[in-house]
Tab-separated table of C-alpha atoms in Angstrom:
chain	number	residue	atom	x	y	z
A	189	MET	CA	-2.849	-18.623	8.952
A	190	HIS	CA	-0.232	-16.534	6.979
A	191	GLY	CA	-1.541	-17.527	3.587
A	192	LEU	CA	-3.440	-15.056	1.643
A	193	GLN	CA	-6.160	-13.590	4.032
A	194	SER	CA	-8.614	-12.356	1.567
A	195	LEU	CA	-9.525	-12.400	-2.082
A	196	SER	CA	-10.457	-8.822	-3.072
A	197	LEU	CA	-13.025	-8.159	-5.787
A	198	ALA	CA	-13.322	-4.937	-7.901
A	199	GLN	CA	-15.935	-4.161	-10.301
A	200	TYR	CA	-14.450	-3.934	-13.855
A	201	PRO	CA	-16.728	-1.705	-16.163
A	202	PHE	CA	-15.018	-2.392	-19.307
A	203	SER	CA	-14.434	1.387	-19.855
A	204	GLY	CA	-10.885	0.725	-21.376
A	205	THR	CA	-9.246	2.911	-18.666
A	206	TRP	CA	-7.509	0.530	-16.241
A	207	THR	CA	-3.693	0.006	-15.177
A	208	ALA	CA	-2.227	-3.546	-14.636
A	209	SER	CA	-0.948	-3.112	-11.191
A	210	SER	CA	-3.075	-0.415	-9.944
A	211	ASN	CA	-0.014	1.244	-8.660
A	212	ILE	CA	0.878	4.870	-9.476
A	213	ASP	CA	1.986	5.108	-13.226
A	214	PRO	CA	5.198	6.938	-13.912
A	215	ALA	CA	4.269	7.801	-17.421
A	216	ARG	CA	1.302	9.612	-16.148
A	217	ILE	CA	3.117	11.886	-13.694
A	218	GLY	CA	6.188	12.564	-15.556
A	219	ASN	CA	5.199	15.597	-17.437
A	220	ASN	CA	2.377	16.672	-14.965
A	221	ASP	CA	1.878	20.315	-14.306
A	222	LEU	CA	0.748	19.388	-10.746
A	223	LEU	CA	4.233	18.441	-9.959
A	224	LYS	CA	5.525	22.060	-10.297
A	225	ASN	CA	3.610	22.904	-7.169
A	226	ALA	CA	4.202	19.545	-5.315
A	227	ARG	CA	6.571	18.816	-2.316
A	228	ALA	CA	6.720	15.042	-2.628
A	229	ILE	CA	5.453	12.007	-4.560
A	230	LEU	CA	3.838	9.204	-2.282
A	231	PRO	CA	3.911	6.019	-4.040
A	232	VAL	CA	1.704	3.316	-2.600
A	233	HIS	CA	2.957	-0.321	-2.890
A	234	LEU	CA	-0.546	-1.337	-3.534
A	235	TYR	CA	-1.727	-4.959	-2.727
A	236	GLY	CA	1.955	-6.115	-1.817
A	237	LEU	CA	3.398	-5.027	-5.302
A	238	PRO	CA	6.054	-2.413	-5.099
A	239	ALA	CA	5.574	0.617	-7.349
A	240	LYS	CA	7.999	1.188	-10.125
A	241	MET	CA	10.579	3.244	-7.942
A	242	VAL	CA	13.178	3.883	-10.220
A	243	PRO	CA	11.418	6.148	-12.779
A	244	ILE	CA	9.533	7.611	-9.951
A	245	LEU	CA	12.796	8.649	-8.181
A	246	GLN	CA	13.967	9.925	-11.478
A	247	ILE	CA	11.001	12.212	-11.749
A	248	ALA	CA	11.284	13.221	-8.174
A	249	GLU	CA	14.857	14.472	-8.871
A	250	ARG	CA	13.864	16.394	-11.948
A	251	TYR	CA	11.442	18.331	-9.930
A	252	ASN	CA	13.489	18.335	-6.695
A	253	LEU	CA	10.776	16.406	-4.815
A	254	LYS	CA	10.914	13.987	-1.946
A	255	VAL	CA	9.696	10.492	-2.298
A	256	ILE	CA	7.557	8.982	0.686
A	257	GLU	CA	6.638	5.277	0.351
A	258	ASP	CA	3.431	3.835	1.553
A	259	VAL	CA	4.567	0.323	2.678
A	260	ALA	CA	1.561	-0.629	4.648
A	261	GLN	CA	0.697	-3.625	2.438
A	262	ALA	CA	4.233	-4.523	1.294
A	263	GLN	CA	6.548	-5.348	4.295
A	264	GLY	CA	9.407	-7.460	3.057
A	265	ALA	CA	8.858	-6.998	-0.641
A	266	ILE	CA	11.762	-6.411	-2.947
A	267	TYR	CA	12.231	-4.148	-5.965
A	268	ASP	CA	15.425	-3.987	-7.849
A	269	GLY	CA	17.174	-5.926	-5.267
A	270	ARG	CA	16.255	-3.710	-2.343
A	271	ARG	CA	13.360	-3.860	0.306
A	272	THR	CA	10.443	-1.622	0.223
A	273	GLY	CA	10.955	1.158	2.934
A	274	SER	CA	14.601	1.620	1.688
A	275	LEU	CA	13.819	3.094	-1.688
A	276	GLY	CA	12.688	6.539	-1.073
A	277	HIS	CA	13.510	9.520	1.194
A	278	ALA	CA	11.239	8.041	3.717
A	279	ALA	CA	8.573	5.436	4.287
A	280	GLY	CA	5.557	4.879	6.293
A	281	PHE	CA	4.666	1.312	7.598
A	282	SER	CA	1.303	0.105	9.274
A	283	PHE	CA	1.517	-3.017	11.518
A	284	TYR	CA	-2.245	-3.314	11.847
A	285	PRO	CA	-2.903	-7.012	12.752
A	286	GLY	CA	-4.191	-7.925	9.520
A	287	LYS	CA	-0.963	-6.790	7.559
A	288	ASN	CA	1.598	-9.164	6.334
A	289	LEU	CA	3.734	-8.122	9.430
A	290	GLY	CA	1.061	-7.348	11.960
A	291	ALA	CA	1.198	-6.465	15.614
A	292	PHE	CA	-1.571	-7.630	18.183
A	293	GLY	CA	-3.032	-3.924	17.980
A	294	ASP	CA	-2.559	-0.811	16.336
A	295	ALA	CA	1.104	0.029	15.409
A	296	GLY	CA	3.264	1.686	12.898
A	297	ALA	CA	6.661	2.918	12.092
A	298	VAL	CA	8.663	5.356	9.664
A	299	THR	CA	11.902	4.465	8.092
A	300	THR	CA	14.436	6.823	6.481
A	301	ASN	CA	18.287	7.175	5.916
A	302	ASP	CA	18.001	10.846	6.735
A	303	ASP	CA	19.219	11.570	10.256
A	304	ASP	CA	17.838	14.947	10.582
A	305	LEU	CA	14.376	13.542	9.280
A	306	ALA	CA	14.450	10.746	11.692
A	307	GLU	CA	15.067	13.019	14.563
A	308	ARG	CA	12.134	15.331	13.347
A	309	VAL	CA	9.881	12.266	13.287
A	310	ARG	CA	10.910	11.261	16.865
A	311	ILE	CA	10.055	14.839	18.178
A	312	LEU	CA	6.666	14.820	16.286
A	313	ARG	CA	5.433	11.540	17.489
A	314	ASN	CA	6.109	12.467	21.217
A	315	TYR	CA	4.005	15.632	21.503
A	316	GLY	CA	6.709	17.545	19.585
A	317	SER	CA	8.969	17.401	22.489
A	318	HIS	CA	12.402	16.359	23.076
A	319	ILE	CA	11.927	16.991	26.875
A	320	LYS	CA	8.866	16.234	28.717
A	321	TYR	CA	6.485	19.453	29.150
A	322	TYR	CA	8.851	21.535	26.581
A	323	ASN	CA	7.160	21.487	23.334
A	324	GLU	CA	9.219	22.657	20.425
A	325	VAL	CA	6.692	22.148	17.735
A	326	LYS	CA	2.962	20.963	17.426
A	327	GLY	CA	3.276	17.254	17.580
A	328	TYR	CA	1.272	14.054	18.212
A	329	ASN	CA	1.063	11.101	20.577
A	330	SER	CA	2.185	8.485	18.098
A	331	ARG	CA	4.672	6.321	20.250
A	332	LEU	CA	4.768	2.702	19.344
A	333	ASP	CA	3.745	0.850	22.560
A	334	PRO	CA	6.678	-1.152	23.848
A	335	LEU	CA	4.619	-4.294	24.167
A	336	GLN	CA	3.587	-4.245	20.297
A	337	ALA	CA	7.333	-3.536	19.579
A	338	GLY	CA	8.190	-6.535	21.223
A	339	PHE	CA	5.662	-8.554	19.456
A	340	LEU	CA	6.765	-7.166	16.323
A	341	ARG	CA	10.645	-7.925	16.890
A	342	VAL	CA	9.720	-11.530	17.420
A	343	ARG	CA	7.385	-11.675	14.214
A	344	LEU	CA	9.853	-9.850	12.189
A	345	LYS	CA	11.978	-13.116	12.051
A	346	TYR	CA	9.328	-14.847	10.051
A	347	ILE	CA	8.255	-12.232	7.572
A	348	ASP	CA	10.251	-13.890	4.776
A	349	GLU	CA	8.759	-17.201	5.594
A	350	TRP	CA	5.272	-15.898	5.521
A	351	ASN	CA	5.688	-13.801	2.569
A	352	GLN	CA	6.832	-16.978	0.723
A	353	ARG	CA	3.730	-18.824	1.850
A	354	ARG	CA	1.533	-15.994	0.232
A	355	ILE	CA	3.525	-16.066	-2.765
A	356	SER	CA	3.024	-19.780	-3.241
A	357	VAL	CA	-0.864	-19.479	-2.539
A	358	ALA	CA	-0.981	-16.693	-5.116
A	359	GLN	CA	0.909	-18.724	-7.698
A	360	HIS	CA	-1.656	-21.524	-7.198
A	361	TYR	CA	-4.607	-19.074	-7.621
A	362	LEU	CA	-2.931	-17.669	-10.846
A	363	ALA	CA	-2.327	-21.239	-12.356
A	364	MET	CA	-5.902	-22.344	-11.546
A	365	LEU	CA	-7.638	-19.104	-12.651
A	366	ARG	CA	-5.699	-18.432	-15.894
A	367	GLY	CA	-8.088	-20.463	-17.897
A	368	MET	CA	-10.992	-18.079	-16.948
A	369	SER	CA	-12.417	-16.012	-19.581
A	370	ALA	CA	-10.608	-12.761	-19.912
A	371	GLN	CA	-13.988	-11.324	-21.012
A	372	HIS	CA	-15.098	-11.586	-17.547
A	373	ILE	CA	-12.225	-11.404	-14.943
A	374	ILE	CA	-8.709	-9.797	-14.883
A	375	LEU	CA	-6.136	-11.339	-12.766
A	376	PRO	CA	-3.784	-9.473	-10.774
A	377	PHE	CA	-0.477	-8.145	-12.251
A	378	ALA	CA	2.867	-9.849	-11.466
A	379	ALA	CA	5.813	-7.630	-12.387
A	380	ASP	CA	9.312	-8.983	-13.790
A	381	ASP	CA	11.261	-6.434	-11.858
A	382	ALA	CA	9.436	-6.429	-8.368
A	383	GLY	CA	8.270	-9.229	-6.277
A	384	SER	CA	4.885	-8.912	-4.721
A	385	VAL	CA	4.139	-10.103	-1.355
A	386	TRP	CA	0.511	-10.556	-1.990
A	387	HIS	CA	-1.046	-8.774	0.933
A	388	ILE	CA	-4.237	-9.209	-1.117
A	389	PHE	CA	-5.096	-11.127	-4.276
A	390	PRO	CA	-7.059	-8.782	-6.147
A	391	ILE	CA	-9.242	-9.550	-9.393
A	392	HIS	CA	-11.409	-7.425	-11.543
A	393	CYS	CA	-14.506	-8.789	-12.491
A	394	GLU	CA	-17.361	-7.734	-14.592
A	395	TYR	CA	-20.093	-9.437	-12.275
A	396	ARG	CA	-18.513	-8.650	-8.985
A	397	ASP	CA	-21.397	-8.750	-6.560
A	398	ALA	CA	-22.682	-11.857	-8.178
A	399	LEU	CA	-19.310	-13.633	-7.817
A	400	SER	CA	-18.785	-12.496	-4.297
A	401	LEU	CA	-22.107	-14.023	-3.384
A	402	TYR	CA	-21.232	-17.403	-5.130
A	403	LEU	CA	-17.964	-17.370	-3.221
A	404	GLN	CA	-19.518	-16.662	0.072
A	405	GLU	CA	-22.035	-19.426	-0.512
A	406	GLN	CA	-18.972	-21.674	-0.985
A	407	GLY	CA	-17.401	-20.697	2.158
A	408	LEU	CA	-14.841	-18.383	0.768
A	409	ALA	CA	-14.333	-14.945	2.104
A	410	THR	CA	-14.145	-11.853	-0.231
A	411	LEU	CA	-13.715	-8.058	0.346
A	412	ILE	CA	-14.168	-5.134	-1.950
A	413	HIS	CA	-11.133	-2.817	-2.127
A	414	TYR	CA	-12.231	-0.109	-2.216
A	415	PRO	CA	-15.737	0.670	-2.500
A	416	VAL	CA	-15.361	4.440	-2.616
A	417	PRO	CA	-12.393	6.397	-3.780
A	418	PRO	CA	-11.038	8.730	-1.049
A	419	HIS	CA	-11.415	11.827	-3.245
A	420	LEU	CA	-15.412	11.008	-3.510
A	421	SER	CA	-15.742	10.701	0.206
A	422	LYS	CA	-17.485	13.254	2.307
A	423	ALA	CA	-14.139	14.174	3.950
A	424	TYR	CA	-12.494	15.349	0.698
A	425	ARG	CA	-15.599	16.872	-1.334
A	426	TRP	CA	-14.149	20.382	-0.818
A	427	HIS	CA	-10.933	19.459	-2.731
A	428	MET	CA	-12.946	19.087	-6.038
A	429	PHE	CA	-10.796	16.543	-7.529
A	430	GLN	CA	-11.529	15.914	-11.183
A	431	GLY	CA	-10.813	13.431	-13.916
A	432	ARG	CA	-9.803	10.417	-11.965
A	433	PRO	CA	-11.297	7.417	-14.202
A	434	ILE	CA	-8.750	4.821	-13.036
A	435	SER	CA	-9.815	5.137	-9.279
A	436	HIS	CA	-13.505	5.533	-10.394
A	437	ASN	CA	-13.150	2.144	-12.139
């Protein structure tokens, strides 16, 4: 039940523009003019693999930026001897039921070592209020349900065991698939300095749709992550993002 829950397929167009891990590339943001007007860097630990946080934090310090981790797919992962969620100034967690550490309904959390920020988050999650009916700022109704918190508190004890099971399954997949022709399939990246917890086992394939159909006929579930880049969705058309070849691929 707590092995890899899905094989993720991505179309591989052989354009020559692709990053091994699909995570943010520090080399691409280190001298970026966009950072001069930015307030934070938000690295996503995609598919369970921690982003390269050491150079990202160095860049953030250079530009006086905050670093906010997205740990939705990487609960329990370790980078440079530390857990994800403790590397940046703050981190956001999702405990959606399908995550490595999932509740039995919608749930999430924010972690930080900054006491002032932690207090700010507590206010924002509760209608912007310390005291009922007295709203200090515009806030939200984002309190974690106590029942879900109880489930998570119990399940947290098993996260390392469940992640190890995912790692074992992923290693088996890698060993079995390494003989495949690199002309048609690219296997997921495994970093030396960061241990993935394999929320998803993503492969890039030239014949994605045909492979997906074949695997479905064999009783193996696959998903496409992600069919539409966010900046091309209707919600963000106004932003006019340009030149995003990696996400397009």
